[in-house]
Short mmCIF file of C-alpha atoms in Angstrom, two decimals:
data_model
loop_
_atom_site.label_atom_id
_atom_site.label_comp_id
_atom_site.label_asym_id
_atom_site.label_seq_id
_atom_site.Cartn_x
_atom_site.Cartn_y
_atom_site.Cartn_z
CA UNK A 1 -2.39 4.02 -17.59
CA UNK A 2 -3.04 0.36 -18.17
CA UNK A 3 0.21 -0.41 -19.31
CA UNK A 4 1.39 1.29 -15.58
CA UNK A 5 -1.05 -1.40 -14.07
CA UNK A 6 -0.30 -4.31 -15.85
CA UNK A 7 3.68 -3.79 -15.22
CA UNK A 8 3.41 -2.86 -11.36
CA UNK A 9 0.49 -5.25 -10.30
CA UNK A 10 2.11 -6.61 -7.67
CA UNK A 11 3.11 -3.21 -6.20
CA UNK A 12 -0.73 -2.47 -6.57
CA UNK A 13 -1.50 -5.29 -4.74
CA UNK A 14 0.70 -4.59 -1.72
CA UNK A 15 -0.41 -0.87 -1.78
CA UNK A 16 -4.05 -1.81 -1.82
CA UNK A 17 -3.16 -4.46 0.99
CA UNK A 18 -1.16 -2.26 3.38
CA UNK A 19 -4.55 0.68 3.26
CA UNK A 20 -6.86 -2.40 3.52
CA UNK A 21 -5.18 -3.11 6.92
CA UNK A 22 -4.80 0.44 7.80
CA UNK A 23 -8.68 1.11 7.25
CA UNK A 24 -9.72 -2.17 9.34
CA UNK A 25 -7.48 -0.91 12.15
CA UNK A 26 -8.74 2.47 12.77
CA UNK A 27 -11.88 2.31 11.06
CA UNK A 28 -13.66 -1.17 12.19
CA UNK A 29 -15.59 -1.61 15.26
CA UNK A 30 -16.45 -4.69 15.05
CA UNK A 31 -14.12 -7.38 15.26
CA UNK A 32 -15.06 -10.24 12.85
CA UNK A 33 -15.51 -7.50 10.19
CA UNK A 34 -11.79 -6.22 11.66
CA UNK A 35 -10.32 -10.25 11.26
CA UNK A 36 -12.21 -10.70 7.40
CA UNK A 37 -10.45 -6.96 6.60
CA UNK A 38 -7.03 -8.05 8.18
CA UNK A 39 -6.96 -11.62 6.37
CA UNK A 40 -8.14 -10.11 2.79
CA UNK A 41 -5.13 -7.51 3.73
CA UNK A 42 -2.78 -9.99 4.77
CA UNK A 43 -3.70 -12.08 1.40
CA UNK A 44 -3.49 -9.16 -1.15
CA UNK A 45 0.05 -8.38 0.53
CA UNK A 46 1.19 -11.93 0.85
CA UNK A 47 0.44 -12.95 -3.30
CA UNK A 48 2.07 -9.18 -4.06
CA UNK A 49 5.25 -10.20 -2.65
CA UNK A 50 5.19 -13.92 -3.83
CA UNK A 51 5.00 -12.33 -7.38
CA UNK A 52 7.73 -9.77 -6.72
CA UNK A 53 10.20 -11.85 -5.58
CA UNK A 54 9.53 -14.10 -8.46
CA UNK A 55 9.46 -11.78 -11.10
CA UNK A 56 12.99 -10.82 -9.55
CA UNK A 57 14.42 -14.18 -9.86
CA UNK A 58 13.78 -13.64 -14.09
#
């Protein structure tokens, strides 16, 4: 199991992004709660493909 995580991270990070976003759309009523959710999402998704692409370039 940890050897799973340690060699798909960055897909775990842009998994755990895309539901962050999901659950701050349909889930948050209030919106500064709703823009902290969608910027941690946008983060977690942003530094998950950053890695991927440069773990494809080795």
């Amino acid at each position: 199991m940890v050897k799973i995580i340690q060699e798909n991270y960055e897909y775990i990070l842009i998994i755990v992004g895309l539901i962050t976003e999901g659950y701050a759309i349909f889930t948050s009523e209030e919106d500064e709660k709703k823009t902290g959710l969608m910027i941690v999402a946008s983060i977690l998704v942003t530094v998950g493909c950053i890695i991927s692409a440069v773990t494809a370039l080795d």
